[in-house]
Coordinates of C-alpha atoms (C1' of nucleotides) in Angstrom, one line a residue:
Chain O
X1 CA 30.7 67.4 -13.2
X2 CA 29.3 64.8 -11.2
X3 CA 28.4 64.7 -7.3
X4 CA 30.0 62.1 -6.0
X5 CA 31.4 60.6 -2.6
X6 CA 33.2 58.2 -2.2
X7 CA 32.9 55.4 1.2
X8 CA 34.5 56.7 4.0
X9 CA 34.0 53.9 6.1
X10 CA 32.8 50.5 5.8
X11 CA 31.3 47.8 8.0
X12 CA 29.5 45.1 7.9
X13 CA 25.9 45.3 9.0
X14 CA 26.4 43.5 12.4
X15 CA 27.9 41.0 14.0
X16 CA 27.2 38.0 11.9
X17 CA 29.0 35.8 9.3
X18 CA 31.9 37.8 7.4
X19 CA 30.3 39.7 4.2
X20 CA 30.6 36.9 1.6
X21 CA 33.3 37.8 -1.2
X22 CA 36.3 39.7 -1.1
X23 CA 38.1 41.7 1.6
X24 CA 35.6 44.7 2.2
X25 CA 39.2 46.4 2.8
X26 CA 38.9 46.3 -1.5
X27 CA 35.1 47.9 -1.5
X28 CA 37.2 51.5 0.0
X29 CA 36.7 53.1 -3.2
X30 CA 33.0 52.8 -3.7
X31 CA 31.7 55.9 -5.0
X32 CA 28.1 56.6 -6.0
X33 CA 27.9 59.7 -8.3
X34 CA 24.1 61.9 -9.3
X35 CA 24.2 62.2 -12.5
X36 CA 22.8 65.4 -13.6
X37 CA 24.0 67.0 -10.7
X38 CA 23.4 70.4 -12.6
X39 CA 19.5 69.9 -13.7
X40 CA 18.9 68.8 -10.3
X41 CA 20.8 71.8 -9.1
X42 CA 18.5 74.2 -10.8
X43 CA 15.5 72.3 -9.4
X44 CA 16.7 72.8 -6.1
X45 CA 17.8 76.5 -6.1
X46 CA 13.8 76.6 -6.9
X47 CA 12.4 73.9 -4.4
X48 CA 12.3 71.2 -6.1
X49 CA 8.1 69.2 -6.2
X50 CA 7.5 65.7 -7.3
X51 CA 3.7 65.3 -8.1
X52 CA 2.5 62.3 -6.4
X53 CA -1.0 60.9 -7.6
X54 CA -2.9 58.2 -6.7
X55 CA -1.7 55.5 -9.7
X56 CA 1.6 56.9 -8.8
X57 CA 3.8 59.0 -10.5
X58 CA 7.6 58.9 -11.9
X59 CA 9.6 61.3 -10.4
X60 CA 11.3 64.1 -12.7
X61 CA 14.3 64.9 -13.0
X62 CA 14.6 61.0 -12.3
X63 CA 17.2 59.6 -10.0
X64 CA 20.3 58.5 -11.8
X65 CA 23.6 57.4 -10.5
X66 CA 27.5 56.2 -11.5
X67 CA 28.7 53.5 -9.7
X68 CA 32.6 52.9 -9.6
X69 CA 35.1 51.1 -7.2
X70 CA 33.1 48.1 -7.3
X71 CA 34.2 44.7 -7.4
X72 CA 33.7 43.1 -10.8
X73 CA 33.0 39.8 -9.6
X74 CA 30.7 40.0 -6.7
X75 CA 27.2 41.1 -6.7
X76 CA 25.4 44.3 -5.7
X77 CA 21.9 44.7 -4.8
X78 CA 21.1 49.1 -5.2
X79 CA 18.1 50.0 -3.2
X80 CA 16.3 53.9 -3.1
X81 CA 14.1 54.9 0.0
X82 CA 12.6 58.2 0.7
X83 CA 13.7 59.6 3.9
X84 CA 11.2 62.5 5.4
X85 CA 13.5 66.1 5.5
X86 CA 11.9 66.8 8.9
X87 CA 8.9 66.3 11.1
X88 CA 6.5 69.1 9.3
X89 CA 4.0 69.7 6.9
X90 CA 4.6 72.5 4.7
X91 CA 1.9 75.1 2.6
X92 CA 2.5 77.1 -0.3
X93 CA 2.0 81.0 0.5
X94 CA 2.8 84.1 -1.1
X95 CA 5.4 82.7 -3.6
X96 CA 7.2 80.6 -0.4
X97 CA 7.0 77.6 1.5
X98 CA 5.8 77.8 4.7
X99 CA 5.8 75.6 7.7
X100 CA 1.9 74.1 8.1
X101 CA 1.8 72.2 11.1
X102 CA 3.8 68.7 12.3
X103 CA 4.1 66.2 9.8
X104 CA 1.6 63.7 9.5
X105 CA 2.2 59.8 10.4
X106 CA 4.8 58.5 8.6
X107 CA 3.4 56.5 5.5
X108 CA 3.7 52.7 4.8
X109 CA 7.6 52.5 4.6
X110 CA 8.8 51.5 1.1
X111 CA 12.0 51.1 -0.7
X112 CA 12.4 50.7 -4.3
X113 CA 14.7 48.2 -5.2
X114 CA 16.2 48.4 -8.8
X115 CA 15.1 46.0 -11.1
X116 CA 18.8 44.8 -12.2
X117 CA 19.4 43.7 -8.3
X118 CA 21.5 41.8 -8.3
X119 CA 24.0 42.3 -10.3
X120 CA 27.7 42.3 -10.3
X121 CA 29.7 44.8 -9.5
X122 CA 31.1 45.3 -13.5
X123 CA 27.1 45.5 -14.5
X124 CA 26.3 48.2 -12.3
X125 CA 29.9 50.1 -13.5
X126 CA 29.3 49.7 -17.4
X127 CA 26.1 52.6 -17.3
X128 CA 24.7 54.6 -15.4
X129 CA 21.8 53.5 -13.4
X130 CA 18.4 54.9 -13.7
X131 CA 15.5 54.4 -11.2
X132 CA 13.2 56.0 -14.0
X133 CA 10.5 53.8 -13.0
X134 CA 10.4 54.7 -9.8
X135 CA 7.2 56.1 -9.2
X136 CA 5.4 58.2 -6.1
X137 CA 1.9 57.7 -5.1
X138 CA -0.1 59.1 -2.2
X139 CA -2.3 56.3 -1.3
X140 CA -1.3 54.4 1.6
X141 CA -3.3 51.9 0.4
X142 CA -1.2 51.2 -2.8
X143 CA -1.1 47.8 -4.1
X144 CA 1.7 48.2 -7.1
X145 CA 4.3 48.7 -4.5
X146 CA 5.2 52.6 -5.3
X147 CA 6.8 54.4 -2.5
X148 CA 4.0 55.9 -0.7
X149 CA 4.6 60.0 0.5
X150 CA 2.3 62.5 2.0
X151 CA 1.8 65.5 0.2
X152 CA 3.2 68.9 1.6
X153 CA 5.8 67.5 3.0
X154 CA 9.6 67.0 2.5
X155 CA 11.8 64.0 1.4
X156 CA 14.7 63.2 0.1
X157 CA 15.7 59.4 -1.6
X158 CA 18.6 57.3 -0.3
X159 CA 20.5 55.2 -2.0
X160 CA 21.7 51.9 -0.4
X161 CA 24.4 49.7 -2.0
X162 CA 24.4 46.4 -0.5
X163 CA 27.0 43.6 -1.6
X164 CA 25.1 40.5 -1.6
X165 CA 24.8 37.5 -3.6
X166 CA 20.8 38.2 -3.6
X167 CA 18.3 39.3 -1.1
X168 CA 18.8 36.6 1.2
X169 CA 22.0 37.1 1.9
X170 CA 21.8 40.7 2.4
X171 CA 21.5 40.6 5.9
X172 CA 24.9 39.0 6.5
X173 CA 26.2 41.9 3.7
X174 CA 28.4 45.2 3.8
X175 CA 26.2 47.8 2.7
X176 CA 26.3 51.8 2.0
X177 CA 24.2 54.7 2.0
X178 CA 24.3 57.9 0.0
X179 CA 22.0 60.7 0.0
X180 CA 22.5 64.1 -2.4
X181 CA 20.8 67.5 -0.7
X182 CA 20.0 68.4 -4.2
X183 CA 17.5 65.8 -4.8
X184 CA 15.4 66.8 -1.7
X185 CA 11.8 67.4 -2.4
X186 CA 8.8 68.9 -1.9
X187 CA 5.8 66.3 -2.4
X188 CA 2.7 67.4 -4.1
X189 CA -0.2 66.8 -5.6
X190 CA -0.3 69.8 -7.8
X191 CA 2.5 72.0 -8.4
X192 CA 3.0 75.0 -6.3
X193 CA 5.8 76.8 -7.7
X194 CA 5.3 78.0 -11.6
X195 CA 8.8 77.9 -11.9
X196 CA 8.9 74.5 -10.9
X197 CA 6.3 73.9 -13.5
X198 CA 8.1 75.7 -16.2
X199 CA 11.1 73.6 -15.3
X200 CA 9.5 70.6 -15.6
X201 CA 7.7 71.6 -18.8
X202 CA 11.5 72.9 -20.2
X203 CA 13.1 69.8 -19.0
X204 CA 10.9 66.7 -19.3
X205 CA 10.3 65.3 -22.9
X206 CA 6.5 64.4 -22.0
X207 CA 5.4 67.8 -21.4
X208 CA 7.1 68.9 -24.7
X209 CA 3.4 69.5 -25.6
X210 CA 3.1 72.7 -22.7
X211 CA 6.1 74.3 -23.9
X212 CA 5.2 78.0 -25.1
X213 CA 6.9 77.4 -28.9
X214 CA 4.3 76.0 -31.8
X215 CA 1.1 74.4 -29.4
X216 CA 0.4 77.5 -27.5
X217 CA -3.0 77.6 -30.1
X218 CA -4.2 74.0 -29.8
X219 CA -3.9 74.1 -26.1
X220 CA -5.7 77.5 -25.9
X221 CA -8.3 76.0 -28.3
X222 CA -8.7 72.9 -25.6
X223 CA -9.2 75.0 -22.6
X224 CA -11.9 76.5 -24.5
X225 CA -13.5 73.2 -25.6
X226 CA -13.3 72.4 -21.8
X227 CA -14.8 75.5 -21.0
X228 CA -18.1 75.0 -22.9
X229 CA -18.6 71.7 -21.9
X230 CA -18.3 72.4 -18.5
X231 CA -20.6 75.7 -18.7
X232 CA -22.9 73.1 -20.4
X233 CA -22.5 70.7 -18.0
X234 CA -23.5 73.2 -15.2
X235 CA -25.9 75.1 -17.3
X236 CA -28.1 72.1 -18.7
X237 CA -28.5 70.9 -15.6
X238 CA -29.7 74.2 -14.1
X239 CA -32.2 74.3 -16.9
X240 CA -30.9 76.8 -18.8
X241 CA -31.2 78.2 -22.1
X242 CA -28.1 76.6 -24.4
X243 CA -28.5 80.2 -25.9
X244 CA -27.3 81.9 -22.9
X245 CA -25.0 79.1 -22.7
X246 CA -22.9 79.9 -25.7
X247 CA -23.1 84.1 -25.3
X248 CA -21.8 83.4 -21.9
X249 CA -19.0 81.3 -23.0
X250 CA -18.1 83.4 -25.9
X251 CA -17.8 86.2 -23.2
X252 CA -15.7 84.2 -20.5
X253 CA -13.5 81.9 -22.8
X254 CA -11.6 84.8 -24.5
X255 CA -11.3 86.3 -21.4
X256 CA -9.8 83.8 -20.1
X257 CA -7.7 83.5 -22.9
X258 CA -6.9 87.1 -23.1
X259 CA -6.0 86.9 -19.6
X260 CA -3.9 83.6 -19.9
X261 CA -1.7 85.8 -22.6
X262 CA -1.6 88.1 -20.4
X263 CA 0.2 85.8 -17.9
X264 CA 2.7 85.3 -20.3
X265 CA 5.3 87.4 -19.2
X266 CA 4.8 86.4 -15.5
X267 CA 5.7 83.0 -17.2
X268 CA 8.4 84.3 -18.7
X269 CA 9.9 85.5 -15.5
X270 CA 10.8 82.0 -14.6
X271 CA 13.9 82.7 -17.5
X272 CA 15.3 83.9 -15.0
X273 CA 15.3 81.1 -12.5
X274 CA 19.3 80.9 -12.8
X275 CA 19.7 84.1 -11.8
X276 CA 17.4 83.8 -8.7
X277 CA 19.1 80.8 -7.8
X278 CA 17.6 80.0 -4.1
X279 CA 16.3 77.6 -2.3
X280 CA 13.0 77.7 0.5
X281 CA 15.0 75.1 2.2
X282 CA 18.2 76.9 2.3
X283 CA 20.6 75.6 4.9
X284 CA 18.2 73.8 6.7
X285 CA 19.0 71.0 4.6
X286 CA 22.6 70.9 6.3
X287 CA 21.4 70.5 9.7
X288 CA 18.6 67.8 8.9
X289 CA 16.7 68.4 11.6
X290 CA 14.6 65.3 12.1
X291 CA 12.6 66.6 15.5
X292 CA 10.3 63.8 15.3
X293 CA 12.6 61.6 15.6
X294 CA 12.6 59.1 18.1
X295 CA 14.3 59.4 21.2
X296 CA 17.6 57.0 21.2
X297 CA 18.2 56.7 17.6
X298 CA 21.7 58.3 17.4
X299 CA 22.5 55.2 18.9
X300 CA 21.4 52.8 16.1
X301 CA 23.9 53.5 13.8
X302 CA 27.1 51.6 14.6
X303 CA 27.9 49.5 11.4
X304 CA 26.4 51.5 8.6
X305 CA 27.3 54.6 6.4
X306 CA 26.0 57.3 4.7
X307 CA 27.8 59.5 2.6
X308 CA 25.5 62.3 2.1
X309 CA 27.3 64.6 0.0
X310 CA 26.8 68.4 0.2
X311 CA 26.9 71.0 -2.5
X312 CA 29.5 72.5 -3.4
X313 CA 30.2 75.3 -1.5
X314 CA 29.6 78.0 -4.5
X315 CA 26.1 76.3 -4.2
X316 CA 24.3 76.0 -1.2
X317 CA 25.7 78.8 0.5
X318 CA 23.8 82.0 -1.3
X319 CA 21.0 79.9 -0.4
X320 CA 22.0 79.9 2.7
X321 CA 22.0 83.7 2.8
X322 CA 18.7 83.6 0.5
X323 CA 16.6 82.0 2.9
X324 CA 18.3 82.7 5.9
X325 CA 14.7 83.8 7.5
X326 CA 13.1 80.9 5.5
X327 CA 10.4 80.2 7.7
X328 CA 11.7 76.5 7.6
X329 CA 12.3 75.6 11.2
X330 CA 15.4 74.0 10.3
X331 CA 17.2 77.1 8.5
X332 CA 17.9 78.4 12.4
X333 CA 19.6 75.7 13.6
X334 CA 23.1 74.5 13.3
X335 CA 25.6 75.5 10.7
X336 CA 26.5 74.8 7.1
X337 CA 29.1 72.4 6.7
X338 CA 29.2 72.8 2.5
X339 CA 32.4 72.1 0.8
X340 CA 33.6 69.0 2.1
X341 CA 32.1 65.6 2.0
X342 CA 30.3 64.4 5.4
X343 CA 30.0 61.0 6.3
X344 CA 26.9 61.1 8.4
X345 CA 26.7 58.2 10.7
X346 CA 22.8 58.4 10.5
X347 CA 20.6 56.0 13.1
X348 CA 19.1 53.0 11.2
X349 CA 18.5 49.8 11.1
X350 CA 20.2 47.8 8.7
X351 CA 17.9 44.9 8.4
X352 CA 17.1 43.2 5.7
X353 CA 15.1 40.6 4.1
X354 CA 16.3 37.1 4.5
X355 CA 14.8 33.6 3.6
X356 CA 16.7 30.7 4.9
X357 CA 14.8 28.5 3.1
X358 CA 16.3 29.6 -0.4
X359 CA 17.1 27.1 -3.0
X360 CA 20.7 27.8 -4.2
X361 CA 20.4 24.7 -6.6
X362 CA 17.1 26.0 -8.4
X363 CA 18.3 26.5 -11.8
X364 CA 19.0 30.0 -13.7
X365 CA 17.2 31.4 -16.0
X366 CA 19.6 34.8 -16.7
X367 CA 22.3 36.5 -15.9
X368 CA 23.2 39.9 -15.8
X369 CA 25.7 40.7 -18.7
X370 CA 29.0 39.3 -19.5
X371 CA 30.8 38.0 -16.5
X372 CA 34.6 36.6 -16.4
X373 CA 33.5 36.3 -12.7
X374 CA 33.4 32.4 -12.6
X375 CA 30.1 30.4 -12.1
X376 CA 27.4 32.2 -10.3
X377 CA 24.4 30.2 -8.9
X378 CA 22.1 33.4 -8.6
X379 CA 18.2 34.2 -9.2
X380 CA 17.7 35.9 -12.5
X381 CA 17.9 39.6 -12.3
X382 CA 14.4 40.0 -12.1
X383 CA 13.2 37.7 -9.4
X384 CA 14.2 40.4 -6.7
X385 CA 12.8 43.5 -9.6
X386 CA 10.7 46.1 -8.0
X387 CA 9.8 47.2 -4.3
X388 CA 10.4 46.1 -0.6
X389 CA 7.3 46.1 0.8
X390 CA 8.8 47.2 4.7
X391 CA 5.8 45.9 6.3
X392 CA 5.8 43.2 7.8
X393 CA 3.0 40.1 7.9
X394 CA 2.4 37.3 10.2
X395 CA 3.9 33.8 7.9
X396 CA 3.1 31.1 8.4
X397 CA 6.7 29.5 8.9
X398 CA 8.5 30.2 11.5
X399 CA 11.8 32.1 11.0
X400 CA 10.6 34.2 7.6
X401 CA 10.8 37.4 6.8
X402 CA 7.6 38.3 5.0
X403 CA 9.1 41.5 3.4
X404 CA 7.1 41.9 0.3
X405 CA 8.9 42.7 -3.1
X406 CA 6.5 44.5 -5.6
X407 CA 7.4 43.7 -9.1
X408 CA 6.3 46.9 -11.6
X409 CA 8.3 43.7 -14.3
X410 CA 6.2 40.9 -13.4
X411 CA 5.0 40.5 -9.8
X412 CA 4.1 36.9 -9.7
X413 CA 8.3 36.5 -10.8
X414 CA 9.3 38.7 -8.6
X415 CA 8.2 36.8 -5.4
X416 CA 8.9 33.5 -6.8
X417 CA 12.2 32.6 -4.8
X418 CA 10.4 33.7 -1.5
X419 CA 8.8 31.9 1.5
X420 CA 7.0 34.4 2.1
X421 CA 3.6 35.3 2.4
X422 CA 2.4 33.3 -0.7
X423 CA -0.4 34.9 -2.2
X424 CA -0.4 37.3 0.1
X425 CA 2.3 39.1 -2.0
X426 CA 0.1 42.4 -1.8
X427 CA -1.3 42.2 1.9
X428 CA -4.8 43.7 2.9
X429 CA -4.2 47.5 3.7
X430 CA -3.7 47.3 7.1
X431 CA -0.9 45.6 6.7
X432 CA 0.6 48.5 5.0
X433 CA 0.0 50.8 7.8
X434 CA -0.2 49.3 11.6
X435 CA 2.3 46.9 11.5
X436 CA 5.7 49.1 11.1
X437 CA 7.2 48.8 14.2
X438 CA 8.6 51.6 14.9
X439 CA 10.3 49.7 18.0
X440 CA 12.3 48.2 15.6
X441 CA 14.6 50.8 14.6
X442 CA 15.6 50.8 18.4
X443 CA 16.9 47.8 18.1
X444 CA 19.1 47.3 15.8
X445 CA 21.8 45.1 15.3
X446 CA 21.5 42.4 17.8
X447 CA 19.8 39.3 16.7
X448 CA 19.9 36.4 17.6
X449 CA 18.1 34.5 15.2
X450 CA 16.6 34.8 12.3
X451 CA 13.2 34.6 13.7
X452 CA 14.0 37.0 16.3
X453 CA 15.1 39.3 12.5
X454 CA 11.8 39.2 11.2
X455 CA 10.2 41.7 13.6
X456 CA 12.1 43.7 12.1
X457 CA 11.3 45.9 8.4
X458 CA 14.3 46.9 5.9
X459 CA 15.8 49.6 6.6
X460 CA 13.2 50.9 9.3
X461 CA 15.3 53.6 10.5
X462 CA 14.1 56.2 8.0
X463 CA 10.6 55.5 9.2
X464 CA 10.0 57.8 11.8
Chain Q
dT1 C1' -14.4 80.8 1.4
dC2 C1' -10.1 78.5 1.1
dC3 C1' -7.2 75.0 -0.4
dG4 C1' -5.7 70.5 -1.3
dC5 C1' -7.1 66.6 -4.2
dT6 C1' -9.1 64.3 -8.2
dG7 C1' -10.1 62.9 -12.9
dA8 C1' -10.7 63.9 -17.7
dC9 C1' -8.3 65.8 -21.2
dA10 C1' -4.8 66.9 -25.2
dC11 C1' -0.2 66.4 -26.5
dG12 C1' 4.2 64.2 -26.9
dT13 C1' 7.3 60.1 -26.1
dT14 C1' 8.1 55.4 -25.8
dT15 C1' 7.4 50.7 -27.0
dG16 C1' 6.7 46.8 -29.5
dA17 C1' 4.4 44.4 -33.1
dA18 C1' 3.8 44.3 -38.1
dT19 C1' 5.6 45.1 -42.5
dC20 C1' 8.9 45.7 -45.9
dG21 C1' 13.3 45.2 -48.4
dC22 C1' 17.6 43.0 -48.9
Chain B
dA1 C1' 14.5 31.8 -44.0
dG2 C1' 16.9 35.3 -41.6
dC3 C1' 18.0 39.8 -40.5
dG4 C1' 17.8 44.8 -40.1
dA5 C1' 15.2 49.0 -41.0
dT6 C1' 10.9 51.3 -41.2
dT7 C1' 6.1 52.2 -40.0
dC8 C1' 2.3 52.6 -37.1
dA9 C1' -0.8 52.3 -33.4
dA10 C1' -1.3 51.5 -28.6
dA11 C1' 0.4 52.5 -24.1
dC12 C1' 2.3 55.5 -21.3
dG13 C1' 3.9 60.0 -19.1
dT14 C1' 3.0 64.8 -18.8
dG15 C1' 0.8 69.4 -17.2
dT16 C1' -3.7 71.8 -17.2
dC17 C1' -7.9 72.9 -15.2
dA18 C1' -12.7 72.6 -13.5
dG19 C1' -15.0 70.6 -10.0
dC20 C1' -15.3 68.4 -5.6
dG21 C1' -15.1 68.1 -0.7
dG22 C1' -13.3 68.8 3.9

DNA sequence: TCCGCTGACACGTTTGAATCGC
DNA sequence: AGCGATTCAAACGTGTCAGCGG
C-alpha cells in the first residue's frame, strides 16, 4: 500500500572525507515510504490546502514515513523542507485554482529537522516516523522556528536522509532526498475548497466537533450567539435601540440558519469526492516547472539524489486528462512520466551545518533506543530537536556555521552543542529574510574550508 | 467592492498531574 | 513504598465566521 522508492543512486555530498561508517555500497536499499499514501491521495485528487496562520499551524494529513534498508548501527539525521511547486501565486475562482500572478519572494528558508535526529538507523526502522509537529506559519518574522510559506502559493515537503553521526558531521555525510507528488500543497490562510474542508473535518480527530452527525445544533446555536453579539457590538455603538437589536437578529439569525441547512446538500456533494477524483494541478506536477528558477542550477546537482516518486499510473493520469486545460502554467508543458519511479537529479546545494568546534568527549545524557551498535559518543537525541534556521548570521568565530536550530522541545537544549550565534539562537528579523544568499546555491560543492562553507545555508537549493 | 487575513470562539483530542486501589 | 489504572483539568489543535484592511 505504501509509496515508496527506493535509492537509485548514492553519493556522497562532495569531495571531502569518506562518509563515516559503512560502505555506502550497503546504504543501496534505502527506501523512504508515505504512509497513508491513500488519504493523501484523496486530498490530492481534490487540491490538497494546508492552513498556515501566524502562531503556525500543523499540517493535516501530517507527513509520515517508513524507513527501511538502513544500517542498524550507524546514525541517521531525517530532515523535511518545503520546496515551492513553481514560480506563481495562485487564486481561488469559480470552484478552480487559478494562476494570480508570479510568486512572491521566496520566504526565510527553513527545514524541519525531526526531533529523534539522530538516531540509528534500527530507531528510525522500528516505527514509522511522524513529523506531526511540524507546523506552517506565514510570518516571515517567526521566532519558534516553523517553516515559513506564502499563502496562495504551491509547495511540496522534501525529505532528506542524511547518514551522520550528528549535525556536525553532516557535511562530510551521504545523504538522500525524496519527495511524493501527492503531498503537494496549496498554502492558505483560509480554506478555499469545501471539499477540502469536509475532508479535513472527515479525517482529522480535532475537528470531530464540525462533523455533520450529533453537534450540528450546538454549533448552529454558537453562530447565533456570535451573531447577536456582533449585531450588538455594531449596533450599541451606532446608538441604537437594543430593541431593534434583538427583532433584527431574530430576523437574520434563522435566516442564516435556514440558509446554512439549506447548504447542506451542497455539503453533501463533497460524498462524492472519490468519484470526482481530480486534481487542479494535474500533470503539471510531473513536469515541475520551476520558471523562477535560477539560471545554472541544473548544474548544482552532481552528488545528491532525489527519488521523487510518482503516482501510480491508475492515479495521476485521469488527472491528467481532468485538468488538461487547468489553467496551471505547468499542465502544458512536458509529459507525464507516471508509473515508474524517477530519480530526479534536482539542483541543490547540499550543505550543511557544521561546527568544528564540537566536543565529542562531552558526556551523554540519552540515547536513542536499544542499540547492539557498540559505544556511541553522540548528543542526546534532542540537542539537534527542531528546525534549521537556513539563514545565516555573522559569528563571531571564524569558521562557524551559524545555522540556527529551533527547538519546539526545549530551545535553550537544542542549541547547546553549538558555536553558534549564542544568544542569538533566534536572530532579529532581518536576519530571517536578507541574508539567504541565493548565490549560494550556485556554488555548490567546492569548498575549501570550512569558513569558506559557512556562506553557505542548508540545503539552499530549494530556495529560489 | 472584492478578497485575503486575523482573532475570538466552541468543540474535541491530547497530555500529564493527581488520585486511587492493589 | 511501589506500581499500574483511572480521573480530571489544562493545554492544544481544529474549522467557523464576522470584521478588518489593502
Amino acid at each position: 500500500l505504501n509509496r515508496s522508492c527506493s535509492l537509485l543512486d548514492l553519493k556522497p555530498n562532495f569531495s571531502g572525507p569518506p562518509p563515516a561508517g559503512p560502505d555506502p555500497y550497503l546504504q543501496g536499499n534505502i527506501r523512504l515510504t508515505l504512509e497513508d499514501p491513500d488519504l493523501w491521495k484523496t486530498f490530492h485528487g481534490i487540491g490538497t490546502e494546508m492552513i498556515i496562520t501566524k502562531p503556525g499551524r500543523r499540517m493535516f494529513p501530517h507527513c509520515k514515513v517508513n524507513l527501511s534498508g538502513l544500517i542498524p548501527c550507524a546514525k541517521y539525521i531525517l530532515l523535511v523542507d518545503m520546496v515551492p511547486e513553481d514560480g506563481f501565486r495562485y487564486k481561488w475562482n469559480k470552484e478552480k485554482w487559478e494562476v494570480a500572478g508570479k510568486a512572491e519572494p521566496q520566504p526565510p528558508c527553513r527545514t524541519y529537522l525531526h526531533p529523534d535526529s539522530p538516531a540509528p538507523g534500527s530507531h528510525w526502522m522500528k516505527q514509522s516516523v511522524s513529523f506531526l509537529k511540524l507546523k506552517l506559519t506565514n510570518n516571515t518574522l517567526d521566532q519558534h522556528g516553523h517553516i515559513i510559506l506564502h499563502s496562495m502559493h504551491r509547495y511540496h515537503p522534501r525529505f532528506h536522509l542524511v547518514q551522520a553521526d550528528d549535525l556536525f558531521s553532516v557535511r562530510w555525510s551521504v545523504f538522500q532526498t525524496f519527495s511524493f507528488p501527492e503531498t503537494s500543497f496549496t498554502a492558505v490562510t483560509a480554506y478555499q475548497n469545501t471539499k477540502i474542508t469536509k475532508l479535513k473535518i472527515d479525517h482529522n480527530p480535532f475537528a470531530k466537533g464540525f462533523r455533520e452527525e450529533g453537534t450540528n445544533k450546538k454549533r448552529a446555536h454558537f453562530r447565533v450567539e456570535r451573531k447577536l453579539t456582533a449585531k450588538c457590538k455594531s449596533h450599541l455603538k451606532n446608538n441604537i435601540s437594543l430593541f431593534f437589536v434583538l427583532s433584527d437578529f431574530c430576523r437574520s439569525s434563522y435566516e442564516g440558519y435556514d440558509a446554512e441547512e439549506g447548504d447542506l446538500p451542497k455539503r453533501k456533494e463533497g460524498d462524492t469526492v472519490k468519484e470526482e477524483r481530480y486534481s487542479p494541478w494535474a500533470a503539471e506536477r510531473e513536469h515541475s516547472v520551476r520558471t523562477e528558477s535560477p539560471a545554472g542550477a541544473d548544474h548544482r546537482d552532481m552528488y545528491n539524489t532525489e527519488q521523487l516518486v510518482p503516482a501510480p499510473a491508475s492515479y495521476q493520469p485521469y488527472r491528467f486528462h481532468e485538468y488538461g486545460k487547468s489553467p496551471s502554467p505547468s499542465s502544458s508543458v512536458g509529459s507525464s512520466s507516471s508509473g515508474s519511479i524517477r530519480s530526479s537529479f534536482e539542483s541543490r546545494v547540499p550543505d550543511v551545518a557544521t561546527v568544528p568546534d564540537h566536543d565529542s568527549s562531552k558526556p551523554r545524557t540519552q540515547e536513542v533506543g536499544p542499540s547492539s551498535c557498540g559505544p556511541q559518543h553522540l548528543p542526546a537525541p534532542q540537542d539537534y530537536t527542531g528546525v534549521l534556521n537556513m539563514s545565516m548570521t555573522p559569528t563571531n568565530k571564524p569558521g562557524v556555521i551559524s545555522h540556527h536550530i529551533y527547538s519546539p522541545y526545549g530551545a535553550e537544549q537544542s542549541l547547546g552543542q553549538w558555536n553558534g550565534p549564542g544568544p542569538a539562537q533566534y536572530p532579529p528579523p532581518h536576519h530571517l529574510t536578507a541574508e539567504y544568499p541565493t548565490q549560494a546555491v550556485h556554488h555548490g560543492y567546492h569548498h575549501g574550508n570550512v569558513a569558506e562553507w559557512s556562506q553557505y545555508p542548508l540545503f539552499s537549493y530549494s530556495c529560489w
